[in-house]
Amino acid sequence: MKTNADERKTATMLDDLITPTLLLDRERLERNVRRLAARAEDLGVVLRPHMKTAKSVDVGRHVFPDGPGPITVSTIAEAEYFADHGYRDITYAVGMSPASALRAMEICRRTGVDLKLLLDTVEQADALADVREATGVTPSAFIELDCDDHRGGLKPDDPKLLEVADRIVAAGANLVGILAHAGESYSLSSPDALVKAAENERQAAVAAAETLRARGHACPIVSIGSTPTAHFAKSLEGITELRAGVYMFFDLVQHGVGVCTVDDIAITTLATVVGVKPEKGWVLIDAGWMALSRDRGTASQKVDQGYGLVCDEKGRVLEDVIVSQASQEHGILSMRCGSGKSMPDLPVGTRVRILPNHACAMAGQHDFYSVVDGERPRIEARWERIRGW
Amino acid sequence: MKTNADERKTATMLDDLITPTLLLDRERLERNVRRLAARAEDLGVVLRPHMKTAKSVDVGRHVFPDGPGPITVSTIAEAEYFADHGYRDITYAVGMSPASALRAMEICRRTGVDLKLLLDTVEQADALADVREATGVTPSAFIELDCDDHRGGLKPDDPKLLEVADRIVAAGANLVGILAHAGESYSLSSPDALVKAAENERQAAVAAAETLRARGHACPIVSIGSTPTAHFAKSLEGITELRAGVYMFFDLVQHGVGVCTVDDIAITTLATVVGVKPEKGWVLIDAGWMALSRDRGTASQKVDQGYGLVCDEKGRVLEDVIVSQASQEHGILSMRCGSGKSMPDLPVGTRVRILPNHACAMAGQHDFYSVVDGERPRIEARWERIRGW
């Protein structure tokens, strides 16, 4: 007899999907992908998409219609998955530990992939010698640059920059370049500030590359990127490649930053109404933080979207209806404070779609995408995604 | 050749684990389980643990050493998984939709499990007639009670209580009882307030059961529970069963509420140091919100634990070291504001364990538990957990 688990995999119509579940609008994905690909071409740089948002080779086929291109990943598990699906040029953009570097080089040895590491200390640089000896693979590594005090990396004028570069070479590894990420751009919201953040990221990376070249290091790759700065950079002179990930799907945080419209957002969680509390103006749905994620990234923006903005089953925004509270498997819909509107009639059994605050976080709560096209009721495909480390 | 994915499943020592990964301390689990089982016995009620935190039949074997007992679940996928592993008495404690009720009754038909539903509207009660006709299974249902304005449910004095009860019977279904959940108890922090919340939950449930009985409904089950009230109830007179879930693992939120000590917390995320920024007092680890979850439940408590409190590799707390910031795959460790201490020396490659703000949320980010016993370096077992809906 067919189990519920079987049923989950065979639905062909939106109405037959078990909720909560993740939807991906293919047309919006393709539009977002085309937009940044065109920008990269205009700016004369290679686009190296970050696959940490999508985590899916099926999405990858739409990002690279002509076959696997250069990508960025956030875990060794992603590196291995994409390497096993034909990707040959991968940057692992999280600071290496001796253990993760060993695992990365084992993947290189097994699959032949060119998997580049990231580091910013002499200790990590020195460790590359052991990694090389243990695996017989010559590691390639970027030096991580800190352009805005956001996370890891060295400042462009830090004397350790040259020391780390020299130690990478001394360890018998390849120094492939400089990698910067303008993470602070996510907290901005005006075009002027975004243009400035992008230019700051560019200048920092170019300055660091010039310092390395003056010392005799070739520094062939000068890599920058974040979804906001990738969309607002005016010039990328001196830069060779651009990284971005969330641009494929976009989300309410990116909308708050000013990078996309709500109609660009390609993923939603489909949910079902399971209760009503008219005396409180509440509608309860079967999607809580386990399906939506705990991300409250819009809480610090001008418009707080709660745990997500609510759309009807076809994806049309129900204005000012948000998921105001979430527990593990319950979400509470209510009107945004001060909206002056009243809750639309959403009886038990009604389907709604919830737009994500943060696409990487919402998608991370699901194992597959049900692919749809706009308001059409048909499920075009079921795309797997991976997780774990 | 062995892939990284294979390696992930075969580690027998803590040092060989790929990070970030979830650890479960078996001795702490067993101690927490014994504690609430003894309380339930003293109070003369059945304990019906909520499996939404553990989501694992391996954990279930430690909760029920003598074989499957009565459980609570939060998704139909959990219901199906536990039914397929021999559990025969399950309450699905999320408001039913017509679609989820149909799926639930299909599981009853296929496995013979007694799977009880939850509802609080006449529309849901009426839908049970169709569910019965479509599946040939007589549904059993609880009426959800609202004892503290937390989420769903009817107030004990709401006239709809009797109307819903009558409609369940009219639909040809079994009315099995009343179910209340004192969700607001999570926001308390004094023993007096917790005792009061537990007594309020008890009184509300007993009053509703008496109302139903006066109308001629037998109301055999009177079910209450939340981890805080389960541990603080003085009397459960008139109550037949107690539900709780997070008590198996506990977490920093429960510690803040006052239900457990830090040394009771049974799960942690094992992580590796991947960077240091001494000038900022930062240590970077390879566990971000993808591994720790985005849960910031302690932010509204007296002691804000950031994204989690940090322990050394053996699980000994590093006092006042917290995960102060998290991005997808990076965590930033720093000293708690005002601690007056300085960051211990944690060079790249050092292993640390992160205690969870919220055990349900952290565990939900992982596919398995590596089972350890206190400070011992051996992995005793690898227990799978399920996810999805």
mmCIF file of N, CA and C in Angstrom, chain A residues 1 3-5 8 18-20 52 55 74-75 77 80 93-98 103 107 110 121 124 146 149-153 272-274 276-277 280 282 284 289-291 294-295 327-330 332 348-349 358 360-361 364-367 387 389, chain B residues 1 3-5 8 18-20 52 55 74-75 77 80 93-98 103 107 110 121 124 146 149-153 272-274 276-277 280 282 284 289-291 294-295 327-330 332 348-349 358 360-361 364-367 387 389:
data_model
loop_
_atom_site.group_PDB
_atom_site.id
_atom_site.type_symbol
_atom_site.label_atom_id
_atom_site.label_comp_id
_atom_site.label_asym_id
_atom_site.label_seq_id
_atom_site.Cartn_x
_atom_site.Cartn_y
_atom_site.Cartn_z
ATOM 1 N N MET A 1 0.852 -1.209 0.000
ATOM 2 C CA MET A 1 0.000 0.000 0.000
ATOM 3 C C MET A 1 0.881 1.249 0.000
ATOM 4 N N THR A 3 2.539 4.531 0.934
ATOM 5 C CA THR A 3 2.698 5.283 2.177
ATOM 6 C C THR A 3 2.581 6.780 1.874
ATOM 7 N N ASN A 4 2.418 7.559 2.942
ATOM 8 C CA ASN A 4 2.415 9.004 2.784
ATOM 9 C C ASN A 4 3.732 9.483 2.182
ATOM 10 N N ALA A 5 4.814 8.797 2.558
ATOM 11 C CA ALA A 5 6.128 9.197 2.046
ATOM 12 C C ALA A 5 6.176 9.033 0.520
ATOM 13 N N ARG A 8 4.240 11.829 -1.188
ATOM 14 C CA ARG A 8 4.945 13.110 -1.175
ATOM 15 C C ARG A 8 5.739 13.327 -2.456
ATOM 16 N N ILE A 18 1.462 17.757 -0.203
ATOM 17 C CA ILE A 18 1.372 17.708 1.250
ATOM 18 C C ILE A 18 2.050 18.965 1.791
ATOM 19 N N THR A 19 1.378 19.656 2.695
ATOM 20 C CA THR A 19 1.939 20.896 3.253
ATOM 21 C C THR A 19 2.464 20.661 4.666
ATOM 22 N N PRO A 20 3.400 21.499 5.139
ATOM 23 C CA PRO A 20 4.080 22.559 4.386
ATOM 24 C C PRO A 20 5.119 21.983 3.417
ATOM 25 N N LYS A 52 25.233 27.829 -2.143
ATOM 26 C CA LYS A 52 24.773 27.563 -0.776
ATOM 27 C C LYS A 52 23.287 27.837 -0.600
ATOM 28 N N LYS A 55 21.693 24.731 -3.403
ATOM 29 C CA LYS A 55 22.114 23.369 -3.021
ATOM 30 C C LYS A 55 21.467 22.301 -3.884
ATOM 31 N N SER A 74 29.617 26.446 0.323
ATOM 32 C CA SER A 74 29.812 26.808 1.735
ATOM 33 C C SER A 74 30.120 25.611 2.626
ATOM 34 N N THR A 75 30.055 24.397 2.080
ATOM 35 C CA THR A 75 30.380 23.198 2.861
ATOM 36 C C THR A 75 31.146 22.215 1.974
ATOM 37 N N ALA A 77 30.434 19.130 1.938
ATOM 38 C CA ALA A 77 29.391 18.261 1.374
ATOM 39 C C ALA A 77 28.878 18.819 0.045
ATOM 40 N N GLU A 80 31.560 18.216 -2.627
ATOM 41 C CA GLU A 80 31.581 16.830 -3.094
ATOM 42 C C GLU A 80 30.396 16.538 -4.021
ATOM 43 N N ALA A 93 34.288 28.662 0.108
ATOM 44 C CA ALA A 93 34.479 30.021 0.629
ATOM 45 C C ALA A 93 34.230 30.137 2.134
ATOM 46 N N VAL A 94 34.681 29.147 2.878
ATOM 47 C CA VAL A 94 34.664 29.207 4.340
ATOM 48 C C VAL A 94 36.090 28.903 4.788
ATOM 49 N N GLY A 95 36.577 29.630 5.782
ATOM 50 C CA GLY A 95 37.945 29.422 6.256
ATOM 51 C C GLY A 95 38.225 27.938 6.499
ATOM 52 N N MET A 96 39.346 27.456 5.993
ATOM 53 C CA MET A 96 39.699 26.035 6.126
ATOM 54 C C MET A 96 40.188 25.709 7.535
ATOM 55 N N SER A 97 39.920 24.489 7.963
ATOM 56 C CA SER A 97 40.629 23.911 9.106
ATOM 57 C C SER A 97 41.530 22.835 8.520
ATOM 58 N N PRO A 98 42.531 22.338 9.270
ATOM 59 C CA PRO A 98 43.348 21.253 8.721
ATOM 60 C C PRO A 98 42.467 20.074 8.265
ATOM 61 N N ARG A 103 39.885 16.857 3.723
ATOM 62 C CA ARG A 103 38.698 16.317 3.037
ATOM 63 C C ARG A 103 38.578 16.907 1.633
ATOM 64 N N ILE A 107 38.736 14.965 -2.146
ATOM 65 C CA ILE A 107 37.751 15.102 -3.232
ATOM 66 C C ILE A 107 38.459 15.441 -4.543
ATOM 67 N N ARG A 110 39.973 12.256 -5.820
ATOM 68 C CA ARG A 110 38.997 11.278 -6.293
ATOM 69 C C ARG A 110 38.323 11.711 -7.591
ATOM 70 N N THR A 121 45.326 33.076 7.997
ATOM 71 C CA THR A 121 46.356 33.046 9.043
ATOM 72 C C THR A 121 47.578 32.264 8.554
ATOM 73 N N GLN A 124 47.093 28.475 9.138
ATOM 74 C CA GLN A 124 46.392 27.739 8.080
ATOM 75 C C GLN A 124 47.301 27.536 6.866
ATOM 76 N N ASP A 146 39.209 41.259 4.450
ATOM 77 C CA ASP A 146 38.149 41.888 5.245
ATOM 78 C C ASP A 146 37.979 43.315 4.747
ATOM 79 N N ASP A 149 34.775 44.833 8.102
ATOM 80 C CA ASP A 149 34.678 44.401 9.513
ATOM 81 C C ASP A 149 33.555 43.404 9.764
ATOM 82 N N HIS A 150 33.152 42.681 8.716
ATOM 83 C CA HIS A 150 31.963 41.847 8.856
ATOM 84 C C HIS A 150 32.243 40.515 9.533
ATOM 85 N N ARG A 151 33.341 39.858 9.175
ATOM 86 C CA ARG A 151 33.549 38.475 9.638
ATOM 87 C C ARG A 151 35.041 38.158 9.636
ATOM 88 N N GLY A 152 35.481 37.227 8.815
ATOM 89 C CA GLY A 152 36.890 36.865 8.758
ATOM 90 C C GLY A 152 37.660 37.742 7.787
ATOM 91 N N GLY A 153 38.961 37.403 7.621
ATOM 92 C CA GLY A 153 39.763 38.081 6.615
ATOM 93 C C GLY A 153 40.736 39.105 7.185
ATOM 94 N N THR A 272 -1.208 25.242 4.740
ATOM 95 C CA THR A 272 -2.654 25.055 4.808
ATOM 96 C C THR A 272 -3.179 25.688 6.098
ATOM 97 N N VAL A 273 -4.334 26.343 6.011
ATOM 98 C CA VAL A 273 -4.974 26.898 7.209
ATOM 99 C C VAL A 273 -5.511 25.740 8.055
ATOM 100 N N VAL A 274 -5.141 25.730 9.353
ATOM 101 C CA VAL A 274 -5.591 24.662 10.259
ATOM 102 C C VAL A 274 -6.373 25.209 11.455
ATOM 103 N N VAL A 276 -8.742 29.056 13.027
ATOM 104 C CA VAL A 276 -9.050 30.489 12.952
ATOM 105 C C VAL A 276 -9.409 30.980 14.361
ATOM 106 N N LYS A 277 -8.989 32.195 14.665
ATOM 107 C CA LYS A 277 -9.324 32.839 15.939
ATOM 108 C C LYS A 277 -9.813 34.241 15.600
ATOM 109 N N LYS A 280 -9.310 37.299 17.757
ATOM 110 C CA LYS A 280 -7.959 37.873 17.857
ATOM 111 C C LYS A 280 -7.434 38.358 16.501
ATOM 112 N N TRP A 282 -6.642 36.244 14.170
ATOM 113 C CA TRP A 282 -5.607 35.269 13.842
ATOM 114 C C TRP A 282 -6.122 34.197 12.883
ATOM 115 N N LEU A 284 -4.468 30.380 11.817
ATOM 116 C CA LEU A 284 -3.347 29.472 12.101
ATOM 117 C C LEU A 284 -3.049 28.603 10.878
ATOM 118 N N TRP A 289 8.187 27.528 12.382
ATOM 119 C CA TRP A 289 9.601 27.827 12.059
ATOM 120 C C TRP A 289 10.341 26.629 11.488
ATOM 121 N N MET A 290 9.817 25.405 11.690
ATOM 122 C CA MET A 290 10.499 24.261 11.075
ATOM 123 C C MET A 290 10.431 24.365 9.542
ATOM 124 N N ALA A 291 9.359 24.933 9.008
ATOM 125 C CA ALA A 291 9.223 25.078 7.553
ATOM 126 C C ALA A 291 9.700 26.440 7.055
ATOM 127 N N ARG A 294 13.732 30.114 11.436
ATOM 128 C CA ARG A 294 13.628 31.085 12.524
ATOM 129 C C ARG A 294 14.128 32.457 12.089
ATOM 130 N N ASP A 295 14.495 32.605 10.810
ATOM 131 C CA ASP A 295 15.125 33.851 10.377
ATOM 132 C C ASP A 295 14.154 35.037 10.496
ATOM 133 N N SER A 327 5.585 28.863 15.996
ATOM 134 C CA SER A 327 6.176 27.837 16.846
ATOM 135 C C SER A 327 6.599 26.701 15.917
ATOM 136 N N GLN A 328 6.949 25.534 16.455
ATOM 137 C CA GLN A 328 7.607 24.543 15.601
ATOM 138 C C GLN A 328 6.804 24.205 14.346
ATOM 139 N N GLU A 329 5.537 23.889 14.503
ATOM 140 C CA GLU A 329 4.733 23.512 13.336
ATOM 141 C C GLU A 329 3.469 24.364 13.186
ATOM 142 N N HIS A 330 3.403 25.496 13.856
ATOM 143 C CA HIS A 330 2.273 26.417 13.732
ATOM 144 C C HIS A 330 2.781 27.792 13.349
ATOM 145 N N ILE A 332 1.125 31.813 12.971
ATOM 146 C CA ILE A 332 -0.060 32.637 13.206
ATOM 147 C C ILE A 332 -0.028 33.802 12.231
ATOM 148 N N VAL A 348 -10.505 27.112 7.337
ATOM 149 C CA VAL A 348 -9.675 25.907 7.494
ATOM 150 C C VAL A 348 -9.627 25.148 6.168
ATOM 151 N N GLY A 349 -8.425 24.755 5.764
ATOM 152 C CA GLY A 349 -8.249 24.030 4.507
ATOM 153 C C GLY A 349 -7.729 24.906 3.380
ATOM 154 N N HIS A 358 14.494 35.112 4.400
ATOM 155 C CA HIS A 358 15.852 34.779 3.969
ATOM 156 C C HIS A 358 15.774 33.455 3.204
ATOM 157 N N CYS A 360 18.010 31.489 1.826
ATOM 158 C CA CYS A 360 18.954 30.421 2.202
ATOM 159 C C CYS A 360 18.419 29.653 3.407
ATOM 160 N N ALA A 361 17.821 30.392 4.356
ATOM 161 C CA ALA A 361 17.347 29.770 5.592
ATOM 162 C C ALA A 361 16.068 28.977 5.352
ATOM 163 N N GLY A 364 16.783 25.864 3.371
ATOM 164 C CA GLY A 364 17.536 24.911 4.192
ATOM 165 C C GLY A 364 16.660 24.012 5.047
ATOM 166 N N GLN A 365 15.401 24.383 5.214
ATOM 167 C CA GLN A 365 14.491 23.578 6.032
ATOM 168 C C GLN A 365 13.791 22.489 5.214
ATOM 169 N N HIS A 366 14.075 22.427 3.916
ATOM 170 C CA HIS A 366 13.350 21.504 3.026
ATOM 171 C C HIS A 366 14.318 20.617 2.247
ATOM 172 N N ASP A 367 13.798 19.441 1.833
ATOM 173 C CA ASP A 367 14.632 18.485 1.098
ATOM 174 C C ASP A 367 14.440 18.537 -0.408
ATOM 175 N N ARG A 387 21.816 18.641 1.999
ATOM 176 C CA ARG A 387 22.079 19.329 3.258
ATOM 177 C C ARG A 387 23.218 18.608 3.970
ATOM 178 N N TRP A 389 26.939 18.303 6.132
ATOM 179 C CA TRP A 389 28.314 18.763 6.019
ATOM 180 C C TRP A 389 29.193 17.613 5.599
ATOM 181 N N MET B 1 36.649 4.252 -4.173
ATOM 182 C CA MET B 1 37.292 5.052 -3.114
ATOM 183 C C MET B 1 36.235 5.611 -2.162
ATOM 184 N N THR B 3 34.047 7.976 -0.170
ATOM 185 C CA THR B 3 33.693 9.385 -0.278
ATOM 186 C C THR B 3 33.605 9.992 1.117
ATOM 187 N N ASN B 4 33.571 11.320 1.155
ATOM 188 C CA ASN B 4 33.371 12.011 2.424
ATOM 189 C C ASN B 4 32.052 11.594 3.058
ATOM 190 N N ALA B 5 31.041 11.362 2.210
ATOM 191 C CA ALA B 5 29.729 10.979 2.730
ATOM 192 C C ALA B 5 29.811 9.637 3.467
ATOM 193 N N ARG B 8 31.472 10.110 6.881
ATOM 194 C CA ARG B 8 30.591 10.727 7.856
ATOM 195 C C ARG B 8 29.876 9.686 8.709
ATOM 196 N N ILE B 18 33.296 14.638 11.351
ATOM 197 C CA ILE B 18 33.287 15.808 10.480
ATOM 198 C C ILE B 18 32.405 16.856 11.128
ATOM 199 N N THR B 19 32.913 18.081 11.225
ATOM 200 C CA THR B 19 32.135 19.152 11.879
ATOM 201 C C THR B 19 31.547 20.089 10.841
ATOM 202 N N PRO B 20 30.459 20.803 11.186
ATOM 203 C CA PRO B 20 29.692 20.704 12.426
ATOM 204 C C PRO B 20 28.826 19.447 12.431
ATOM 205 N N LYS B 52 8.549 15.348 18.879
ATOM 206 C CA LYS B 52 8.940 16.378 17.910
ATOM 207 C C LYS B 52 10.354 16.877 18.147
ATOM 208 N N LYS B 55 12.585 13.079 17.341
ATOM 209 C CA LYS B 55 12.323 12.561 15.988
ATOM 210 C C LYS B 55 13.179 11.349 15.660
ATOM 211 N N SER B 74 4.247 15.954 16.005
ATOM 212 C CA SER B 74 3.888 17.276 15.483
ATOM 213 C C SER B 74 3.685 17.283 13.976
ATOM 214 N N THR B 75 3.972 16.158 13.311
ATOM 215 C CA THR B 75 3.762 16.082 11.858
ATOM 216 C C THR B 75 3.216 14.701 11.511
ATOM 217 N N ALA B 77 4.339 13.032 9.061
ATOM 218 C CA ALA B 77 5.538 12.228 8.749
ATOM 219 C C ALA B 77 6.059 11.534 10.008
ATOM 220 N N GLU B 80 3.708 8.633 10.856
ATOM 221 C CA GLU B 80 3.923 7.475 9.993
ATOM 222 C C GLU B 80 5.202 6.720 10.378
ATOM 223 N N ALA B 93 -0.682 16.347 17.594
ATOM 224 C CA ALA B 93 -1.095 17.509 18.378
ATOM 225 C C ALA B 93 -0.984 18.835 17.630
ATOM 226 N N VAL B 94 -1.334 18.836 16.352
ATOM 227 C CA VAL B 94 -1.431 20.066 15.565
ATOM 228 C C VAL B 94 -2.833 20.051 14.955
ATOM 229 N N GLY B 95 -3.497 21.196 14.942
ATOM 230 C CA GLY B 95 -4.858 21.272 14.398
ATOM 231 C C GLY B 95 -4.937 20.612 13.030
ATOM 232 N N MET B 96 -5.949 19.752 12.848
ATOM 233 C CA MET B 96 -6.081 19.006 11.586
ATOM 234 C C MET B 96 -6.645 19.894 10.477
ATOM 235 N N SER B 97 -6.222 19.614 9.245
ATOM 236 C CA SER B 97 -6.921 20.113 8.065
ATOM 237 C C SER B 97 -7.619 18.902 7.461
ATOM 238 N N PRO B 98 -8.596 19.080 6.569
ATOM 239 C CA PRO B 98 -9.204 17.900 5.940
ATOM 240 C C PRO B 98 -8.131 16.999 5.306
ATOM 241 N N ARG B 103 -4.791 11.856 5.486
ATOM 242 C CA ARG B 103 -3.489 11.168 5.527
ATOM 243 C C ARG B 103 -3.349 10.375 6.823
ATOM 244 N N ILE B 107 -2.941 6.178 7.396
ATOM 245 C CA ILE B 107 -1.905 5.510 8.206
ATOM 246 C C ILE B 107 -2.566 4.538 9.183
ATOM 247 N N ARG B 110 -3.537 1.471 7.212
ATOM 248 C CA ARG B 110 -2.391 0.666 6.757
ATOM 249 C C ARG B 110 -1.690 -0.044 7.916
ATOM 250 N N THR B 121 -12.775 23.698 15.827
ATOM 251 C CA THR B 121 -13.868 24.388 15.119
ATOM 252 C C THR B 121 -14.918 23.377 14.666
ATOM 253 N N GLN B 124 -13.963 21.781 11.278
ATOM 254 C CA GLN B 124 -13.077 20.606 11.349
ATOM 255 C C GLN B 124 -13.858 19.378 11.808
ATOM 256 N N ASP B 146 -7.651 26.276 24.974
ATOM 257 C CA ASP B 146 -6.757 27.427 25.108
ATOM 258 C C ASP B 146 -6.743 27.855 26.577
ATOM 259 N N ASP B 149 -4.066 31.898 26.118
ATOM 260 C CA ASP B 149 -4.015 32.811 24.963
ATOM 261 C C ASP B 149 -2.777 32.613 24.094
ATOM 262 N N HIS B 150 -2.202 31.414 24.162
ATOM 263 C CA HIS B 150 -0.913 31.239 23.490
ATOM 264 C C HIS B 150 -1.059 31.018 21.989
ATOM 265 N N ARG B 151 -2.031 30.188 21.583
ATOM 266 C CA ARG B 151 -2.060 29.775 20.171
ATOM 267 C C ARG B 151 -3.487 29.388 19.806
ATOM 268 N N GLY B 152 -3.724 28.122 19.483
ATOM 269 C CA GLY B 152 -5.070 27.685 19.106
ATOM 270 C C GLY B 152 -5.868 27.253 20.322
ATOM 271 N N GLY B 153 -7.103 26.748 20.060
ATOM 272 C CA GLY B 153 -7.930 26.181 21.124
ATOM 273 C C GLY B 153 -9.071 27.072 21.558
ATOM 274 N N THR B 272 34.501 23.254 14.784
ATOM 275 C CA THR B 272 35.953 23.417 14.698
ATOM 276 C C THR B 272 36.282 24.894 14.508
ATOM 277 N N VAL B 273 37.320 25.359 15.184
ATOM 278 C CA VAL B 273 37.789 26.735 14.990
ATOM 279 C C VAL B 273 38.425 26.854 13.601
ATOM 280 N N VAL B 274 37.961 27.853 12.817
ATOM 281 C CA VAL B 274 38.493 28.058 11.461
ATOM 282 C C VAL B 274 39.110 29.444 11.282
ATOM 283 N N VAL B 276 40.791 33.214 13.667
ATOM 284 C CA VAL B 276 40.891 33.999 14.899
ATOM 285 C C VAL B 276 41.079 35.466 14.524
ATOM 286 N N LYS B 277 40.460 36.343 15.301
ATOM 287 C CA LYS B 277 40.627 37.792 15.112
ATOM 288 C C LYS B 277 40.928 38.373 16.483
ATOM 289 N N LYS B 280 39.831 41.805 17.697
ATOM 290 C CA LYS B 280 38.405 42.014 18.005
ATOM 291 C C LYS B 280 37.927 41.104 19.139
ATOM 292 N N TRP B 282 37.610 37.902 18.704
ATOM 293 C CA TRP B 282 36.758 36.935 18.023
ATOM 294 C C TRP B 282 37.488 35.625 17.744
ATOM 295 N N LEU B 284 36.475 32.373 15.139
ATOM 296 C CA LEU B 284 35.482 31.936 14.155
ATOM 297 C C LEU B 284 35.403 30.414 14.129
ATOM 298 N N TRP B 289 24.333 29.417 11.538
ATOM 299 C CA TRP B 289 22.923 29.126 11.866
ATOM 300 C C TRP B 289 22.410 27.884 11.159
ATOM 301 N N MET B 290 23.103 27.434 10.096
ATOM 302 C CA MET B 290 22.639 26.197 9.467
ATOM 303 C C MET B 290 22.793 25.020 10.434
ATOM 304 N N ALA B 291 23.793 25.054 11.289
ATOM 305 C CA ALA B 291 24.012 23.970 12.259
ATOM 306 C C ALA B 291 23.386 24.266 13.622
ATOM 307 N N ARG B 294 18.579 29.322 13.785
ATOM 308 C CA ARG B 294 18.461 30.769 13.947
ATOM 309 C C ARG B 294 17.805 31.119 15.274
ATOM 310 N N ASP B 295 17.515 30.120 16.107
ATOM 311 C CA ASP B 295 16.749 30.378 17.326
ATOM 312 C C ASP B 295 17.527 31.276 18.287
ATOM 313 N N SER B 327 26.457 33.491 10.763
ATOM 314 C CA SER B 327 25.951 33.517 9.391
ATOM 315 C C SER B 327 25.770 32.063 8.975
ATOM 316 N N GLN B 328 25.547 31.801 7.674
ATOM 317 C CA GLN B 328 25.101 30.455 7.304
ATOM 318 C C GLN B 328 26.029 29.354 7.809
ATOM 319 N N GLU B 329 27.324 29.485 7.575
ATOM 320 C CA GLU B 329 28.263 28.435 7.990
ATOM 321 C C GLU B 329 29.393 28.967 8.855
ATOM 322 N N HIS B 330 29.244 30.162 9.405
ATOM 323 C CA HIS B 330 30.236 30.741 10.313
ATOM 324 C C HIS B 330 29.569 31.136 11.620
ATOM 325 N N ILE B 332 30.649 33.319 15.224
ATOM 326 C CA ILE B 332 31.682 34.147 15.849
ATOM 327 C C ILE B 332 31.554 34.000 17.356
ATOM 328 N N VAL B 348 43.209 27.744 15.500
ATOM 329 C CA VAL B 348 42.551 27.073 14.371
ATOM 330 C C VAL B 348 42.715 25.567 14.515
ATOM 331 N N GLY B 349 41.609 24.844 14.336
ATOM 332 C CA GLY B 349 41.635 23.388 14.459
ATOM 333 C C GLY B 349 41.081 22.885 15.785
ATOM 334 N N HIS B 358 17.637 26.318 21.846
ATOM 335 C CA HIS B 358 16.380 25.582 21.725
ATOM 336 C C HIS B 358 16.702 24.226 21.097
ATOM 337 N N CYS B 360 14.870 21.666 20.118
ATOM 338 C CA CYS B 360 14.065 21.240 18.959
ATOM 339 C C CYS B 360 14.616 21.870 17.680
ATOM 340 N N ALA B 361 15.012 23.135 17.780
ATOM 341 C CA ALA B 361 15.481 23.869 16.602
ATOM 342 C C ALA B 361 16.877 23.412 16.186
ATOM 343 N N GLY B 364 16.755 19.939 14.741
ATOM 344 C CA GLY B 364 16.087 19.956 13.437
ATOM 345 C C GLY B 364 17.018 20.274 12.281
ATOM 346 N N GLN B 365 18.196 20.803 12.572
ATOM 347 C CA GLN B 365 19.151 21.149 11.515
ATOM 348 C C GLN B 365 20.064 19.968 11.155
ATOM 349 N N HIS B 366 19.886 18.837 11.827
ATOM 350 C CA HIS B 366 20.800 17.697 11.652
ATOM 351 C C HIS B 366 20.037 16.418 11.295
ATOM 352 N N ASP B 367 20.724 15.486 10.631
ATOM 353 C CA ASP B 367 20.089 14.235 10.208
ATOM 354 C C ASP B 367 20.388 13.067 11.134
ATOM 355 N N ARG B 387 12.937 14.035 9.281
ATOM 356 C CA ARG B 387 12.487 15.414 9.088
ATOM 357 C C ARG B 387 11.421 15.433 8.008
ATOM 358 N N TRP B 389 7.602 16.505 6.232
ATOM 359 C CA TRP B 389 6.191 16.467 6.587
ATOM 360 C C TRP B 389 5.496 15.369 5.832
#
